Amino acid sequence: MLHITGWAICMSFPLLFVRGQAWYNQVLAVLLSVVLSLAIEITCRRWRSSEHALHLKAGKAAAELSFLKSQLHPHFLFNTLNNIYSLAILQHEYTAPSILKLSNMMRYATTDTHRDFVLLQREIECIHDYIDLQQLRLSARTRVRLSVSGNPGFKCIAPMLLLPFLENAFRNGVSSQETSDIVIQLQTTEQGIHFYCSNKLFSQEVSSGETAEDISHTRERLQQLYPQRHLLHTAADNGIYTVKLDLYI
């Protein structure tokens, strides 16, 4: 009896070995499956991260290109130079101040705008200079009302972010035959800035109220530079075009 039992135990060792080997193979297969799944997941995550980084880089490049396109319009420069030339011919007292304002704007457009952000006060000064230079060509039929309130302090903003809205207003809201108002309001608060601009529409070609290319560039810059930190609303109702921008900075 003991002999038979010993024989049975001896015969069970190969079976245990076979079962152990099978169990080992199963565990190894599971581990290999887990490792392979993790490797695939890590690879996919890195690929998505790389794709996201490339997307951001492409978006930034597009925003920078849009920004270059949205800088001072050549027509504005030509018209301003012609207006200053006329003042110079007449030896008008506004000649020197106008040249200085244009010089300040050119310096801002060519030097300060290479930075990602500038002081809000610098942008406000550019707006003042731009409006003063535009008024050189305006008649008494066009009234420009500018209101700046609040303390900009050390708040910063992307350079020349608001100027396209002004250019759009002066491009579409001025007539030599009809009276019109261009209203520009800029309020600074603790949360950020609130910008408002309205103008009458005269051109039938821009029934939407905006020059699509310039405003679309600004929309792209806002999306790129201030994601989820801005609210932009534009509307053209009853012949009046309005822009409302809330920027949280």
Short mmCIF file of C-alpha atoms in Angstrom, two decimals:
data_model
loop_
_atom_site.label_atom_id
_atom_site.label_comp_id
_atom_site.label_asym_id
_atom_site.label_seq_id
_atom_site.Cartn_x
_atom_site.Cartn_y
_atom_site.Cartn_z
CA MET A 1 0.00 0.00 0.00
CA LEU A 2 2.79 2.36 0.85
CA HIS A 3 4.54 1.33 -2.31
CA ILE A 4 1.50 2.22 -4.38
CA THR A 5 1.09 5.53 -2.61
CA GLY A 6 4.73 6.43 -3.15
CA TRP A 7 4.40 5.47 -6.78
CA ALA A 8 1.35 7.70 -7.15
CA ILE A 9 3.15 10.62 -5.58
CA CYS A 10 6.10 10.15 -7.87
CA MET A 11 3.78 10.05 -10.87
CA SER A 12 2.06 13.26 -9.72
CA PHE A 13 5.23 15.36 -9.94
CA PRO A 14 5.24 15.52 -13.77
CA LEU A 15 1.56 16.44 -13.66
CA LEU A 16 2.24 19.18 -11.16
CA PHE A 17 5.10 20.36 -13.30
CA VAL A 18 2.91 20.41 -16.39
CA ARG A 19 0.16 22.26 -14.55
CA GLY A 20 2.68 24.68 -13.07
CA GLN A 21 4.13 25.28 -16.50
CA ALA A 22 0.68 25.94 -17.92
CA TRP A 23 -0.12 28.31 -15.06
CA TYR A 24 3.21 30.07 -15.64
CA ASN A 25 2.47 30.40 -19.35
CA GLN A 26 -0.96 31.86 -18.60
CA VAL A 27 0.47 34.37 -16.15
CA LEU A 28 3.20 35.27 -18.63
CA ALA A 29 0.62 35.72 -21.38
CA VAL A 30 -1.43 38.01 -19.16
CA LEU A 31 1.62 40.04 -18.19
CA LEU A 32 2.70 40.33 -21.80
CA SER A 33 -0.83 41.44 -22.72
CA VAL A 34 -0.84 44.07 -19.96
CA VAL A 35 2.63 45.33 -20.90
CA LEU A 36 1.66 45.48 -24.56
CA SER A 37 -1.54 47.37 -23.73
CA LEU A 38 0.38 49.84 -21.59
CA ALA A 39 2.96 50.31 -24.33
CA ILE A 40 0.22 50.99 -26.87
CA GLU A 41 -1.53 53.41 -24.48
CA ILE A 42 1.70 55.30 -23.73
CA THR A 43 2.52 55.47 -27.44
CA CYS A 44 -0.96 56.78 -28.23
CA ARG A 45 -0.75 59.37 -25.47
CA ARG A 46 2.63 60.58 -26.68
CA TRP A 47 1.31 60.75 -30.21
CA ARG A 48 -1.73 62.74 -29.09
CA SER A 49 0.48 65.00 -27.00
CA SER A 50 2.83 65.53 -29.93
CA GLU A 51 -0.12 66.18 -32.24
CA HIS A 52 -1.56 68.66 -29.73
CA ALA A 53 1.81 70.43 -29.46
CA LEU A 54 2.03 70.66 -33.25
CA HIS A 55 -1.52 71.97 -33.36
CA LEU A 56 -0.71 74.64 -30.79
CA LYS A 57 2.46 75.56 -32.66
CA ALA A 58 0.56 75.80 -35.93
CA GLY A 59 -2.16 77.84 -34.23
CA LYS A 60 0.42 80.20 -32.78
CA ALA A 61 2.07 80.58 -36.19
CA ALA A 62 -1.33 81.29 -37.75
CA ALA A 63 -2.09 83.84 -35.05
CA GLU A 64 1.27 85.51 -35.59
CA LEU A 65 0.63 85.62 -39.34
CA SER A 66 -2.82 87.04 -38.71
CA PHE A 67 -1.28 89.60 -36.42
CA LEU A 68 1.19 90.69 -39.10
CA LYS A 69 -1.70 91.06 -41.52
CA SER A 70 -3.72 93.04 -38.99
CA GLN A 71 -1.10 95.72 -38.41
CA LEU A 72 -1.46 99.27 -39.70
CA HIS A 73 -3.36 99.26 -42.95
CA PRO A 74 -1.37 100.72 -45.89
CA HIS A 75 -4.34 102.88 -46.87
CA PHE A 76 -4.29 104.47 -43.45
CA LEU A 77 -0.58 105.26 -43.79
CA PHE A 78 -0.95 106.71 -47.28
CA ASN A 79 -3.98 108.80 -46.34
CA THR A 80 -2.28 110.07 -43.19
CA LEU A 81 0.88 111.04 -45.05
CA ASN A 82 -1.21 112.89 -47.65
CA ASN A 83 -3.11 114.69 -44.90
CA ILE A 84 0.12 115.69 -43.14
CA TYR A 85 1.54 116.86 -46.46
CA SER A 86 -1.50 119.08 -46.93
CA LEU A 87 -1.01 120.49 -43.44
CA ALA A 88 2.63 121.15 -44.21
CA ILE A 89 1.75 123.02 -47.41
CA LEU A 90 -0.60 125.22 -45.41
CA GLN A 91 1.97 125.50 -42.62
CA HIS A 92 -0.74 124.39 -40.22
CA GLU A 93 -0.01 124.23 -36.52
CA TYR A 94 -1.13 120.58 -36.42
CA THR A 95 1.66 119.49 -38.77
CA ALA A 96 4.32 118.74 -36.16
CA PRO A 97 1.95 117.07 -33.66
CA SER A 98 0.53 114.90 -36.45
CA ILE A 99 3.99 113.78 -37.49
CA LEU A 100 4.77 112.91 -33.87
CA LYS A 101 1.57 110.89 -33.51
CA LEU A 102 2.29 108.95 -36.69
CA SER A 103 5.86 108.37 -35.50
CA ASN A 104 4.58 107.03 -32.19
CA MET A 105 2.23 104.64 -33.95
CA MET A 106 4.95 103.43 -36.30
CA ARG A 107 7.27 102.82 -33.37
CA TYR A 108 4.54 100.93 -31.58
CA ALA A 109 3.78 98.82 -34.67
CA THR A 110 7.39 97.98 -35.47
CA THR A 111 9.01 97.73 -32.03
CA ASP A 112 6.58 97.12 -29.20
CA THR A 113 4.50 94.61 -31.13
CA HIS A 114 7.37 92.11 -31.20
CA ARG A 115 6.50 91.44 -27.57
CA ASP A 116 3.72 89.05 -26.69
CA PHE A 117 2.10 91.59 -24.39
CA VAL A 118 2.41 95.32 -23.76
CA LEU A 119 1.03 97.66 -21.14
CA LEU A 120 -2.63 98.47 -21.69
CA GLN A 121 -1.75 102.15 -21.37
CA ARG A 122 0.42 101.82 -24.50
CA GLU A 123 -2.53 100.43 -26.43
CA ILE A 124 -4.71 103.29 -25.21
CA GLU A 125 -2.14 105.84 -26.38
CA CYS A 126 -2.11 104.16 -29.79
CA ILE A 127 -5.91 104.40 -29.96
CA HIS A 128 -5.77 108.13 -29.15
CA ASP A 129 -3.14 108.74 -31.82
CA TYR A 130 -5.06 106.71 -34.40
CA ILE A 131 -8.30 108.61 -33.83
CA ASP A 132 -6.54 111.99 -33.93
CA LEU A 133 -4.89 111.11 -37.25
CA GLN A 134 -8.16 109.83 -38.70
CA GLN A 135 -9.88 113.07 -37.80
CA LEU A 136 -7.51 114.94 -40.10
CA ARG A 137 -9.56 113.65 -43.03
CA LEU A 138 -13.02 113.76 -41.46
CA SER A 139 -15.56 116.48 -42.02
CA ALA A 140 -17.93 117.90 -39.47
CA ARG A 141 -20.49 115.31 -40.60
CA THR A 142 -18.65 112.59 -38.71
CA ARG A 143 -18.49 112.78 -34.94
CA VAL A 144 -16.10 110.57 -33.01
CA ARG A 145 -16.86 110.03 -29.34
CA LEU A 146 -14.12 108.35 -27.35
CA SER A 147 -14.51 107.43 -23.69
CA VAL A 148 -11.75 105.83 -21.61
CA SER A 149 -12.46 105.08 -17.96
CA GLY A 150 -10.83 103.17 -15.14
CA ASN A 151 -7.20 102.76 -14.18
CA PRO A 152 -5.16 100.56 -16.55
CA GLY A 153 -2.36 100.34 -13.98
CA PHE A 154 0.02 97.55 -14.89
CA LYS A 155 -2.49 95.53 -16.89
CA CYS A 156 -1.09 94.10 -20.12
CA ILE A 157 -2.71 93.24 -23.43
CA ALA A 158 -1.68 91.71 -26.73
CA PRO A 159 -0.37 94.59 -28.87
CA MET A 160 -2.68 96.21 -31.40
CA LEU A 161 -5.53 93.91 -30.45
CA LEU A 162 -8.22 96.60 -30.51
CA LEU A 163 -7.04 98.61 -33.49
CA PRO A 164 -8.71 96.41 -36.18
CA PHE A 165 -12.11 97.21 -34.66
CA LEU A 166 -11.36 100.93 -34.96
CA GLU A 167 -10.11 100.54 -38.52
CA ASN A 168 -13.29 98.68 -39.39
CA ALA A 169 -15.42 101.46 -37.88
CA PHE A 170 -13.67 104.23 -39.79
CA ARG A 171 -13.64 102.22 -43.00
CA ASN A 172 -17.37 101.46 -42.99
CA GLY A 173 -18.83 104.22 -40.83
CA VAL A 174 -17.75 107.41 -42.60
CA SER A 175 -19.66 109.23 -45.34
CA SER A 176 -18.98 112.53 -47.07
CA GLN A 177 -22.71 113.10 -47.59
CA GLU A 178 -24.43 111.88 -44.44
CA THR A 179 -23.89 112.50 -40.76
CA SER A 180 -22.63 109.67 -38.64
CA ASP A 181 -21.36 108.86 -35.15
CA ILE A 182 -18.50 106.57 -34.24
CA VAL A 183 -18.66 105.64 -30.56
CA ILE A 184 -15.68 104.04 -28.85
CA GLN A 185 -15.68 103.11 -25.18
CA LEU A 186 -12.95 101.43 -23.16
CA GLN A 187 -13.46 100.62 -19.49
CA THR A 188 -10.85 99.08 -17.22
CA THR A 189 -11.95 97.07 -14.18
CA GLU A 190 -10.28 94.74 -11.71
CA GLN A 191 -11.36 91.75 -13.81
CA GLY A 192 -10.12 93.09 -17.14
CA ILE A 193 -11.33 95.47 -19.85
CA HIS A 194 -14.65 96.10 -21.57
CA PHE A 195 -14.49 97.47 -25.10
CA TYR A 196 -17.39 98.82 -27.13
CA CYS A 197 -17.48 100.32 -30.61
CA SER A 198 -20.38 101.28 -32.85
CA ASN A 199 -20.70 102.91 -36.25
CA LYS A 200 -23.28 103.51 -38.93
CA LEU A 201 -23.09 101.33 -42.04
CA PHE A 202 -22.88 103.00 -45.42
CA SER A 203 -21.45 100.37 -47.73
CA GLN A 204 -23.87 97.75 -49.06
CA GLU A 205 -20.91 95.44 -49.72
CA VAL A 206 -20.33 95.00 -46.00
CA SER A 207 -23.87 94.39 -44.81
CA SER A 208 -22.42 92.19 -42.06
CA GLY A 209 -20.81 95.35 -40.68
CA GLU A 210 -17.23 94.19 -40.83
CA THR A 211 -14.36 93.70 -43.20
CA ALA A 212 -14.24 89.94 -42.89
CA GLU A 213 -10.49 89.43 -43.20
CA ASP A 214 -9.40 91.95 -40.58
CA ILE A 215 -11.98 90.91 -38.00
CA SER A 216 -11.40 87.19 -38.60
CA HIS A 217 -7.69 87.71 -37.88
CA THR A 218 -8.60 89.36 -34.58
CA ARG A 219 -10.95 86.51 -33.71
CA GLU A 220 -8.13 84.05 -34.32
CA ARG A 221 -5.76 86.03 -32.11
CA LEU A 222 -8.34 86.16 -29.32
CA GLN A 223 -8.91 82.42 -29.54
CA GLN A 224 -5.19 81.74 -29.47
CA LEU A 225 -4.10 84.26 -26.85
CA TYR A 226 -7.17 84.40 -24.59
CA PRO A 227 -8.88 80.99 -24.70
CA GLN A 228 -11.91 80.98 -22.41
CA ARG A 229 -10.91 84.44 -21.19
CA HIS A 230 -12.82 86.62 -23.62
CA LEU A 231 -16.31 87.26 -24.93
CA LEU A 232 -16.65 88.84 -28.36
CA HIS A 233 -20.01 89.80 -29.80
CA THR A 234 -20.58 91.63 -33.07
CA ALA A 235 -23.89 92.58 -34.63
CA ALA A 236 -25.30 94.62 -37.49
CA ASP A 237 -28.83 95.79 -36.68
CA ASN A 238 -30.84 98.63 -38.24
CA GLY A 239 -27.82 99.93 -40.12
CA ILE A 240 -25.65 100.11 -36.98
CA TYR A 241 -22.67 97.84 -36.43
CA THR A 242 -21.54 97.16 -32.86
CA VAL A 243 -18.63 95.37 -31.25
CA LYS A 244 -18.60 94.26 -27.62
CA LEU A 245 -15.47 92.67 -26.22
CA ASP A 246 -14.95 91.54 -22.64
CA LEU A 247 -11.34 90.61 -22.00
CA TYR A 248 -10.36 89.05 -18.70
CA ILE A 249 -6.73 89.90 -17.97
#
